[in-house]
Short mmCIF file of C-alpha atoms in Angstrom, two decimals:
data_model
loop_
_atom_site.label_atom_id
_atom_site.label_comp_id
_atom_site.label_asym_id
_atom_site.label_seq_id
_atom_site.Cartn_x
_atom_site.Cartn_y
_atom_site.Cartn_z
CA SER A 1 -14.21 -34.34 -28.78
CA SER A 2 -15.40 -32.81 -25.20
CA GLY A 3 -13.55 -29.29 -25.82
CA ILE A 4 -10.74 -27.39 -27.21
CA ASN A 5 -7.98 -27.83 -24.61
CA ALA A 6 -4.48 -27.17 -23.17
CA GLU A 7 -3.56 -27.78 -27.11
CA TYR A 8 -6.32 -26.87 -29.34
CA GLY A 9 -7.36 -23.43 -29.85
CA VAL A 10 -4.02 -21.98 -28.09
CA ASP A 11 -2.65 -19.29 -30.20
CA CYS A 12 -4.37 -20.52 -33.32
CA LYS A 13 -4.44 -16.46 -34.77
CA VAL A 14 -8.06 -16.40 -34.26
CA GLY A 15 -9.16 -12.61 -34.77
CA CYS A 16 -12.00 -10.65 -33.97
CA ALA A 17 -14.49 -12.13 -36.48
CA GLY A 18 -13.49 -15.84 -35.91
CA VAL A 19 -13.94 -15.41 -31.99
CA ALA A 20 -17.24 -14.00 -32.84
CA ALA A 21 -18.44 -16.56 -34.89
CA LEU A 22 -17.05 -18.89 -32.38
CA GLY A 23 -19.88 -17.42 -29.56
CA VAL A 24 -22.29 -18.12 -32.04
CA ALA A 25 -21.47 -21.57 -32.78
CA LEU A 26 -21.29 -22.11 -29.14
CA MET A 27 -24.93 -21.14 -28.60
CA GLN A 28 -26.04 -24.13 -30.73
CA ASN A 29 -23.64 -26.44 -29.17
CA THR A 30 -24.89 -29.21 -26.85
CA SER A 31 -21.31 -31.23 -25.87
CA LEU A 32 -18.67 -28.60 -26.03
CA LYS A 33 -17.24 -28.68 -22.34
CA SER A 34 -13.72 -27.08 -22.38
CA LEU A 35 -12.60 -24.27 -24.55
CA ASN A 36 -8.76 -22.81 -24.64
CA LEU A 37 -8.56 -19.64 -26.34
CA SER A 38 -5.26 -18.57 -24.79
CA LYS A 39 -2.56 -16.58 -26.70
CA ASN A 40 -5.34 -15.55 -29.50
CA PRO A 41 -4.67 -11.79 -30.92
CA PHE A 42 -8.29 -10.83 -31.23
CA LEU A 43 -9.04 -7.47 -29.83
CA PRO A 44 -11.77 -6.40 -26.98
CA LYS A 45 -14.42 -5.85 -29.76
CA GLY A 46 -14.07 -9.43 -30.76
CA ALA A 47 -14.15 -10.68 -27.46
CA VAL A 48 -17.35 -8.36 -26.74
CA LEU A 49 -18.91 -9.96 -29.74
CA PHE A 50 -18.22 -13.58 -28.15
CA PHE A 51 -19.62 -13.09 -25.16
CA ARG A 52 -22.80 -11.21 -26.25
CA ALA A 53 -23.39 -14.24 -28.52
CA LEU A 54 -23.06 -16.44 -25.26
CA LYS A 55 -25.63 -13.69 -23.51
CA GLY A 56 -28.15 -16.69 -23.32
CA GLY A 57 -25.65 -18.82 -21.76
CA ASN A 58 -24.02 -21.86 -22.67
CA SER A 59 -25.52 -25.35 -21.30
CA THR A 60 -22.46 -27.11 -21.67
CA LEU A 61 -19.03 -25.10 -21.25
CA GLN A 62 -17.45 -25.84 -17.92
CA PHE A 63 -13.87 -24.67 -18.55
CA LEU A 64 -12.57 -21.31 -20.21
CA SER A 65 -9.40 -19.90 -20.72
CA LEU A 66 -8.63 -16.79 -22.21
CA ALA A 67 -5.37 -16.21 -20.56
CA SER A 68 -2.70 -13.92 -22.14
CA THR A 69 -5.52 -12.33 -24.67
CA CYS A 70 -7.20 -8.58 -24.41
CA CYS A 71 -10.07 -10.03 -21.94
CA GLY A 72 -8.92 -7.86 -18.79
CA ASN A 73 -10.77 -4.65 -20.72
CA VAL A 74 -13.12 -3.74 -18.74
CA GLN A 75 -15.57 -3.74 -21.26
CA VAL A 76 -15.20 -7.28 -21.72
CA ILE A 77 -14.86 -8.40 -18.22
CA MET A 78 -18.53 -6.66 -17.93
CA MET A 79 -19.43 -9.29 -20.20
CA ILE A 80 -17.78 -12.08 -18.42
CA CYS A 81 -19.29 -11.14 -15.13
CA ALA A 82 -23.11 -11.02 -17.37
CA LEU A 83 -22.32 -14.59 -18.15
CA LEU A 84 -21.11 -15.34 -14.75
CA LEU A 85 -24.48 -14.36 -13.40
CA ARG A 86 -26.42 -16.68 -16.32
CA ASN A 87 -24.19 -19.54 -16.77
CA THR A 88 -25.20 -22.38 -14.14
CA VAL A 89 -22.11 -24.96 -15.29
CA LEU A 90 -19.18 -22.81 -15.81
CA SER A 91 -16.72 -24.09 -12.99
CA HIS A 92 -13.19 -22.90 -14.40
CA LEU A 93 -12.39 -19.62 -15.44
CA ASN A 94 -8.74 -18.25 -16.47
CA LEU A 95 -7.87 -14.59 -16.98
CA ASN A 96 -4.04 -15.19 -16.39
CA ASN A 97 -1.79 -12.71 -17.78
CA THR A 98 -4.81 -10.43 -19.64
CA GLY A 99 -4.39 -6.96 -18.01
CA LEU A 100 -6.76 -7.48 -15.58
CA SER A 101 -7.54 -4.36 -13.49
CA ASP A 102 -8.70 -4.13 -9.83
CA ASP A 103 -11.52 -2.46 -10.77
CA GLY A 104 -12.07 -5.61 -13.29
CA VAL A 105 -11.61 -7.72 -9.99
CA THR A 106 -14.16 -5.35 -7.99
CA LEU A 107 -16.68 -6.77 -11.26
CA ILE A 108 -16.00 -10.01 -10.99
CA SER A 109 -16.55 -10.29 -7.38
CA GLU A 110 -19.77 -8.67 -7.02
CA SER A 111 -20.91 -11.42 -10.08
CA LEU A 112 -19.78 -13.84 -7.82
CA ALA A 113 -22.30 -12.98 -5.32
CA HIS A 114 -24.81 -14.19 -7.31
CA ASN A 115 -22.73 -17.34 -9.17
CA THR A 116 -22.93 -20.61 -7.12
CA ASN A 117 -21.25 -23.12 -9.57
CA LEU A 118 -17.55 -21.29 -10.09
CA THR A 119 -14.86 -23.59 -8.34
CA SER A 120 -11.62 -22.41 -9.94
CA LEU A 121 -10.63 -18.67 -10.75
CA CYS A 122 -6.93 -17.69 -12.05
CA MET A 123 -5.92 -14.55 -12.11
CA SER A 124 -2.02 -14.40 -12.40
CA GLY A 125 0.37 -11.77 -13.84
CA ASN A 126 -2.01 -8.83 -13.88
CA ALA A 127 -0.28 -6.45 -11.10
CA LEU A 128 -3.08 -6.88 -9.02
CA GLU A 129 -2.84 -4.82 -5.73
CA ASP A 130 -4.23 -5.23 -2.07
CA GLY A 131 -7.61 -3.78 -3.41
CA SER A 132 -8.05 -7.05 -5.23
CA ALA A 133 -7.24 -9.44 -2.52
CA HIS A 134 -9.93 -7.38 -0.04
CA GLU A 135 -12.64 -7.94 -3.18
CA ILE A 136 -12.25 -11.79 -3.63
CA ALA A 137 -11.62 -12.13 0.34
CA VAL A 138 -15.02 -10.65 0.49
CA THR A 139 -16.16 -13.23 -1.93
CA LEU A 140 -15.01 -15.84 -0.44
CA ALA A 141 -16.37 -15.09 3.20
CA ASP A 142 -19.84 -15.73 1.23
CA LYS A 143 -19.26 -18.16 -1.56
CA ASN A 144 -18.36 -22.06 -0.70
CA SER A 145 -18.03 -23.49 -4.20
CA ILE A 146 -14.89 -21.58 -4.87
CA GLN A 147 -11.77 -23.92 -4.50
CA HIS A 148 -8.98 -22.95 -6.23
CA ILE A 149 -7.56 -19.26 -6.69
CA ASP A 150 -4.41 -18.24 -8.32
CA MET A 151 -3.16 -14.95 -7.78
CA SER A 152 0.52 -15.38 -8.02
CA SER A 153 2.58 -12.98 -10.21
CA ASN A 154 0.97 -9.99 -8.74
CA ASN A 155 1.80 -6.67 -6.93
CA LEU A 156 0.05 -8.24 -3.19
CA THR A 157 1.71 -7.16 -0.13
CA SER A 158 1.63 -9.20 3.08
CA THR A 159 -1.51 -7.43 3.92
CA GLY A 160 -3.72 -8.80 1.06
CA MET A 161 -2.06 -12.03 1.11
CA HIS A 162 -3.03 -12.15 4.90
CA VAL A 163 -6.89 -11.19 4.36
CA LEU A 164 -6.88 -14.28 2.00
CA ILE A 165 -5.71 -16.38 3.91
CA GLN A 166 -8.01 -15.45 6.45
CA SER A 167 -11.37 -15.75 4.50
CA SER A 168 -10.23 -18.99 3.15
CA THR A 169 -10.37 -20.44 6.83
CA VAL A 170 -13.87 -18.77 6.66
CA GLN A 171 -14.81 -20.18 3.43
CA GLY A 172 -13.68 -23.67 4.45
CA GLN A 173 -13.81 -25.26 1.13
CA MET A 174 -9.98 -24.24 -0.39
CA ARG A 175 -8.04 -26.58 -1.46
CA ARG A 176 -5.45 -24.72 -3.39
CA LEU A 177 -4.51 -20.69 -3.00
CA ASP A 178 -1.54 -19.87 -5.01
CA LEU A 179 0.25 -16.74 -3.97
CA THR A 180 3.63 -17.14 -5.35
CA ASN A 181 6.01 -14.63 -6.38
CA ASN A 182 4.41 -11.47 -4.63
CA LYS A 183 5.74 -8.38 -3.03
CA ILE A 184 6.90 -9.67 0.57
CA THR A 185 10.29 -9.75 2.50
CA PRO A 186 11.54 -12.82 3.96
CA ARG A 187 10.49 -11.41 7.57
CA GLN A 188 6.76 -11.29 6.08
CA PHE A 189 7.27 -14.68 4.39
CA MET A 190 8.13 -16.19 7.83
CA ALA A 191 5.08 -14.74 9.61
CA LEU A 192 2.78 -15.54 6.67
CA VAL A 193 4.07 -19.27 7.02
CA LYS A 194 3.17 -19.44 10.59
CA ALA A 195 -0.09 -18.15 10.18
CA VAL A 196 -0.90 -20.94 7.42
CA GLU A 197 0.51 -23.10 10.15
CA ASP A 198 -1.74 -21.87 12.92
CA LEU A 199 -5.04 -22.13 10.73
CA ALA A 200 -4.14 -25.58 9.31
CA LEU A 201 -3.66 -24.56 5.87
CA VAL A 202 -0.32 -26.00 4.97
CA GLY A 203 -0.41 -27.76 1.85
CA VAL A 204 -3.59 -25.45 0.38
CA VAL A 205 -1.70 -21.96 0.41
CA VAL A 206 1.64 -21.75 -1.63
CA PHE A 207 3.80 -19.01 -1.84
#
C-alpha cells in the first residue's frame, strides 16, 4: 500500500506508545507516502515522541493528517515546525480541529519561511483570530509553493480575510483559499466578494 489514507489509521485508538512506535517505524520506511492519524486519542507526549523519531526527516511521507488530535499543543507544534525545516517532500499538512492557537500559527509561519515543498495547509476549526491570518499572509507574500489553505470555521473577521485575499494575489499560485464559516456580516461578505472579483480570484477564494 502507498499509505495509511482516508480510511486507514483514522480513529484506531492509537495511544502514546503506538504513535511513538509508528514514528520509529517510519524512519526505516521507504515507501509510505500518506499517513492519516485523525481522531486518534494519543496525548501530546505521544505526539512529541512521534515527531522526535522523525527528526531526521522522512524521505517519502507527503501527506500527513493530524485532524481532531492533540497536535495543536504548542510543544507538538514546535516539533512539527522542526520537521518542516528538515523534510523536503511533505506537501500536505492537516491540522484541522486540533486546538491550534494563534501562537502556534506564528511558529508554523516562521518555519515555512524555510520550506519550499508544502503546498496544502489546513487549519479549520481552531478558533483562530485575525493575527493568524496576518501571519499566513506574510508567509504567502514570500512563498510560492502553497496552493491550498483552509482557514474555515475560525474567528476571522473581514479584516483578516481581506489580508489573506490580497496576499493570494501577490503570491500568484493559490488554487483554493477556504474562508467559509468565519465572522463576517452580510455587508462585509458582499465587499469581500467584490474584492475577489476585482482581483480575478473567483473560483479560488470560497466564503
